[in-house]
Amino acid sequence: MLLANHPLLGKTITGDQTSKLTIRVAEDVARFSLRIDPASAPSAGTAFGAPLPTRIGGMVETGGRTALQLGPDEWVLTAPVGESDGIADAFAALQDPHSLVDVGHREVGILVEGEAAALALRSAIAFDVEAMAVGTGCRTIFDKAQIVLIREDKNRFRIEVWRSFADHVWGILQAVSREIALGI
């Protein structure tokens, strides 16, 4: 039902050849919010099937699973949708005190790609997006919407945003892509 009512279903923004900017809906993934004592991160990584990063902003990708550390005891975990139940079961068996919450229904992903990707994001994010290292991420504000921003590659960023703010973020990106195409 959630996919049938996806707020960005069928939307794509492709700039012209001079803007070198593409904005599209990211493939859906299983998403979890994990809170656990950092001392238990190794056992949590075993349960997840990929190691957890050990520094805030750090990201680890292994076998289609991604772990991003957002705070001293907070990680965002993503994996292919079909692996959601297995991950939940593995954490249910984990002996260390933790909180694992499935937030896959709450968020959608937006990919911002191309040479003008950082420029497009700069229009609504109040920090130097270009200074982000590849393979890092953070929680930030995009205009008035809270997002998780991940720099996947030099010219590719992923925005994770709550469904209720997805149209707002998409609309701003659409307006910015027009301005970039026009050279404004």
mmCIF file of C-alpha atoms in Angstrom:
data_model
loop_
_atom_site.group_PDB
_atom_site.id
_atom_site.type_symbol
_atom_site.label_atom_id
_atom_site.label_comp_id
_atom_site.label_asym_id
_atom_site.label_seq_id
_atom_site.Cartn_x
_atom_site.Cartn_y
_atom_site.Cartn_z
ATOM 1 C CA MET A 1 0.000 0.000 0.000
ATOM 2 C CA LEU A 2 2.847 2.405 0.795
ATOM 3 C CA LEU A 3 4.379 1.968 -2.647
ATOM 4 C CA ALA A 4 0.998 2.552 -4.303
ATOM 5 C CA ASN A 5 0.738 5.836 -2.362
ATOM 6 C CA HIS A 6 4.367 6.882 -2.722
ATOM 7 C CA PRO A 7 4.456 10.709 -2.681
ATOM 8 C CA LEU A 8 7.001 10.853 -5.521
ATOM 9 C CA LEU A 9 5.737 7.984 -7.679
ATOM 10 C CA GLY A 10 6.762 8.503 -11.306
ATOM 11 C CA LYS A 11 8.595 11.791 -10.763
ATOM 12 C CA THR A 12 11.987 12.525 -12.318
ATOM 13 C CA ILE A 13 13.778 15.797 -12.945
ATOM 14 C CA THR A 14 16.406 15.678 -15.650
ATOM 15 C CA GLY A 15 18.257 18.855 -16.441
ATOM 16 C CA ASP A 16 19.506 19.801 -19.865
ATOM 17 C CA GLN A 17 23.054 19.035 -21.005
ATOM 18 C CA THR A 18 24.433 22.294 -19.582
ATOM 19 C CA SER A 19 23.032 21.786 -16.082
ATOM 20 C CA LYS A 20 24.261 18.211 -15.724
ATOM 21 C CA LEU A 21 21.731 17.553 -12.986
ATOM 22 C CA THR A 22 19.361 14.638 -12.477
ATOM 23 C CA ILE A 23 16.982 14.297 -9.557
ATOM 24 C CA ARG A 24 15.066 11.063 -9.181
ATOM 25 C CA VAL A 25 13.346 8.863 -6.671
ATOM 26 C CA ALA A 26 15.738 6.357 -5.119
ATOM 27 C CA GLU A 27 14.973 2.659 -5.089
ATOM 28 C CA ASP A 28 13.095 1.709 -1.938
ATOM 29 C CA VAL A 29 15.105 0.077 0.851
ATOM 30 C CA ALA A 30 14.486 -1.345 4.302
ATOM 31 C CA ARG A 31 15.325 1.369 6.827
ATOM 32 C CA PHE A 32 16.026 1.036 10.545
ATOM 33 C CA SER A 33 16.931 3.430 13.311
ATOM 34 C CA LEU A 34 19.313 1.764 15.770
ATOM 35 C CA ARG A 35 20.201 3.076 19.218
ATOM 36 C CA ILE A 36 22.810 1.053 21.106
ATOM 37 C CA ASP A 37 25.790 1.580 23.404
ATOM 38 C CA PRO A 38 28.842 2.142 21.168
ATOM 39 C CA ALA A 39 30.642 -0.611 23.100
ATOM 40 C CA SER A 40 28.067 -3.030 21.672
ATOM 41 C CA ALA A 41 28.537 -1.838 18.075
ATOM 42 C CA PRO A 42 30.563 -4.920 17.070
ATOM 43 C CA SER A 43 27.799 -7.331 18.138
ATOM 44 C CA ALA A 44 25.186 -5.092 16.500
ATOM 45 C CA GLY A 45 27.247 -5.162 13.307
ATOM 46 C CA THR A 46 27.251 -8.951 13.441
ATOM 47 C CA ALA A 47 23.456 -8.958 13.833
ATOM 48 C CA PHE A 48 23.111 -6.502 10.940
ATOM 49 C CA GLY A 49 25.476 -8.425 8.698
ATOM 50 C CA ALA A 50 27.770 -5.444 8.146
ATOM 51 C CA PRO A 51 30.089 -3.612 10.518
ATOM 52 C CA LEU A 52 28.887 -0.374 12.076
ATOM 53 C CA PRO A 53 31.057 2.718 11.594
ATOM 54 C CA THR A 54 32.751 4.043 14.710
ATOM 55 C CA ARG A 55 32.724 7.773 14.042
ATOM 56 C CA ILE A 56 29.845 10.196 13.660
ATOM 57 C CA GLY A 57 29.185 10.783 9.969
ATOM 58 C CA GLY A 58 30.971 7.564 9.018
ATOM 59 C CA MET A 59 29.336 5.097 6.672
ATOM 60 C CA VAL A 60 30.026 1.433 5.893
ATOM 61 C CA GLU A 61 28.564 -0.417 2.885
ATOM 62 C CA THR A 62 28.759 -4.191 2.634
ATOM 63 C CA GLY A 63 26.715 -6.541 0.471
ATOM 64 C CA GLY A 64 23.888 -4.088 -0.182
ATOM 65 C CA ARG A 65 23.651 -3.103 3.492
ATOM 66 C CA THR A 66 24.629 0.360 4.673
ATOM 67 C CA ALA A 67 25.225 1.655 8.187
ATOM 68 C CA LEU A 68 25.555 5.403 8.837
ATOM 69 C CA GLN A 69 26.445 6.725 12.286
ATOM 70 C CA LEU A 70 24.402 9.838 13.082
ATOM 71 C CA GLY A 71 25.291 10.268 16.747
ATOM 72 C CA PRO A 72 27.353 8.730 19.542
ATOM 73 C CA ASP A 73 24.833 5.902 19.987
ATOM 74 C CA GLU A 74 22.676 6.255 16.851
ATOM 75 C CA TRP A 75 22.883 4.593 13.447
ATOM 76 C CA VAL A 76 20.672 4.467 10.360
ATOM 77 C CA LEU A 77 20.718 1.023 8.751
ATOM 78 C CA THR A 78 19.509 0.292 5.215
ATOM 79 C CA ALA A 79 19.281 -2.949 3.286
ATOM 80 C CA PRO A 80 17.348 -4.441 0.378
ATOM 81 C CA VAL A 81 13.610 -4.509 1.191
ATOM 82 C CA GLY A 82 13.453 -8.309 1.181
ATOM 83 C CA GLU A 83 15.998 -8.506 4.009
ATOM 84 C CA SER A 84 13.944 -6.488 6.496
ATOM 85 C CA ASP A 85 12.457 -9.418 8.434
ATOM 86 C CA GLY A 86 15.806 -11.202 8.714
ATOM 87 C CA ILE A 87 17.444 -8.096 10.142
ATOM 88 C CA ALA A 88 14.630 -7.607 12.664
ATOM 89 C CA ASP A 89 14.916 -11.277 13.703
ATOM 90 C CA ALA A 90 18.704 -11.038 14.113
ATOM 91 C CA PHE A 91 18.356 -7.993 16.373
ATOM 92 C CA ALA A 92 15.572 -9.672 18.366
ATOM 93 C CA ALA A 93 18.119 -12.354 19.272
ATOM 94 C CA LEU A 94 20.787 -9.775 20.220
ATOM 95 C CA GLN A 95 21.516 -9.905 23.964
ATOM 96 C CA ASP A 96 22.815 -6.318 24.230
ATOM 97 C CA PRO A 97 20.236 -3.658 25.239
ATOM 98 C CA HIS A 98 19.237 -1.733 22.125
ATOM 99 C CA SER A 99 16.373 -0.120 20.250
ATOM 100 C CA LEU A 100 15.809 -1.089 16.617
ATOM 101 C CA VAL A 101 12.889 0.664 14.931
ATOM 102 C CA ASP A 102 11.738 -0.077 11.390
ATOM 103 C CA VAL A 103 11.333 3.367 9.773
ATOM 104 C CA GLY A 104 10.935 2.089 6.201
ATOM 105 C CA HIS A 105 7.319 3.258 6.076
ATOM 106 C CA ARG A 106 8.281 6.759 7.231
ATOM 107 C CA GLU A 107 10.916 7.795 4.704
ATOM 108 C CA VAL A 108 11.646 7.963 1.004
ATOM 109 C CA GLY A 109 14.935 8.467 -0.802
ATOM 110 C CA ILE A 110 15.777 11.083 -3.428
ATOM 111 C CA LEU A 111 18.947 10.913 -5.544
ATOM 112 C CA VAL A 112 20.579 14.175 -6.639
ATOM 113 C CA GLU A 113 23.211 13.437 -9.271
ATOM 114 C CA GLY A 114 25.508 15.221 -11.691
ATOM 115 C CA GLU A 115 28.051 18.019 -11.780
ATOM 116 C CA ALA A 116 25.488 20.491 -10.414
ATOM 117 C CA ALA A 117 24.334 18.232 -7.532
ATOM 118 C CA ALA A 118 26.187 20.118 -4.794
ATOM 119 C CA LEU A 119 25.019 23.433 -6.223
ATOM 120 C CA ALA A 120 21.407 22.256 -6.156
ATOM 121 C CA LEU A 121 21.698 21.117 -2.541
ATOM 122 C CA ARG A 122 23.472 24.309 -1.456
ATOM 123 C CA SER A 123 20.329 26.253 -2.320
ATOM 124 C CA ALA A 124 18.470 24.815 0.685
ATOM 125 C CA ILE A 125 21.173 23.484 3.043
ATOM 126 C CA ALA A 126 23.067 25.890 5.268
ATOM 127 C CA PHE A 127 26.482 24.218 5.283
ATOM 128 C CA ASP A 128 29.205 23.569 2.736
ATOM 129 C CA VAL A 129 27.908 20.458 0.987
ATOM 130 C CA GLU A 130 31.022 20.321 -1.179
ATOM 131 C CA ALA A 131 33.148 19.810 1.950
ATOM 132 C CA MET A 132 31.397 16.512 2.747
ATOM 133 C CA ALA A 133 33.667 13.563 2.099
ATOM 134 C CA VAL A 134 32.428 10.766 -0.154
ATOM 135 C CA GLY A 135 31.054 7.934 1.971
ATOM 136 C CA THR A 136 29.779 10.160 4.774
ATOM 137 C CA GLY A 137 26.411 11.450 5.878
ATOM 138 C CA CYS A 138 24.653 13.627 8.396
ATOM 139 C CA ARG A 139 21.274 14.741 9.641
ATOM 140 C CA THR A 140 20.556 18.296 8.538
ATOM 141 C CA ILE A 141 17.792 20.687 7.478
ATOM 142 C CA PHE A 142 16.779 21.106 3.840
ATOM 143 C CA ASP A 143 14.822 24.378 3.803
ATOM 144 C CA LYS A 144 12.458 23.498 6.690
ATOM 145 C CA ALA A 145 12.517 19.709 6.406
ATOM 146 C CA GLN A 146 14.776 17.430 8.427
ATOM 147 C CA ILE A 147 16.714 15.064 6.169
ATOM 148 C CA VAL A 148 19.596 12.648 6.260
ATOM 149 C CA LEU A 149 22.076 13.608 3.540
ATOM 150 C CA ILE A 150 24.518 10.993 2.259
ATOM 151 C CA ARG A 151 27.343 11.673 -0.163
ATOM 152 C CA GLU A 152 27.572 8.445 -2.142
ATOM 153 C CA ASP A 153 30.031 9.687 -4.759
ATOM 154 C CA LYS A 154 31.655 12.947 -5.853
ATOM 155 C CA ASN A 155 28.571 13.951 -7.851
ATOM 156 C CA ARG A 156 25.858 11.812 -6.231
ATOM 157 C CA PHE A 157 23.963 12.533 -3.038
ATOM 158 C CA ARG A 158 21.070 10.684 -1.426
ATOM 159 C CA ILE A 159 18.428 12.462 0.609
ATOM 160 C CA GLU A 160 16.365 10.447 3.079
ATOM 161 C CA VAL A 161 13.270 12.451 3.995
ATOM 162 C CA TRP A 162 10.022 11.761 5.799
ATOM 163 C CA ARG A 163 7.171 11.025 3.377
ATOM 164 C CA SER A 164 5.203 13.993 4.673
ATOM 165 C CA PHE A 165 8.007 16.369 3.586
ATOM 166 C CA ALA A 166 8.913 14.612 0.329
ATOM 167 C CA ASP A 167 6.748 16.826 -1.916
ATOM 168 C CA HIS A 168 8.179 19.954 -0.288
ATOM 169 C CA VAL A 169 11.784 18.850 -0.813
ATOM 170 C CA TRP A 170 10.980 17.672 -4.344
ATOM 171 C CA GLY A 171 9.356 21.013 -5.219
ATOM 172 C CA ILE A 172 12.408 22.971 -4.089
ATOM 173 C CA LEU A 173 14.734 20.674 -6.028
ATOM 174 C CA GLN A 174 12.519 21.091 -9.094
ATOM 175 C CA ALA A 175 12.665 24.901 -8.837
ATOM 176 C CA VAL A 176 16.426 24.845 -8.294
ATOM 177 C CA SER A 177 16.962 22.556 -11.283
ATOM 178 C CA ARG A 178 15.101 25.064 -13.485
ATOM 179 C CA GLU A 179 17.257 27.906 -12.171
ATOM 180 C CA ILE A 180 20.445 25.936 -12.774
ATOM 181 C CA ALA A 181 19.307 25.078 -16.320
ATOM 182 C CA LEU A 182 18.649 28.771 -16.971
ATOM 183 C CA GLY A 183 21.970 29.810 -15.446
ATOM 184 C CA ILE A 184 20.296 31.902 -12.753
#
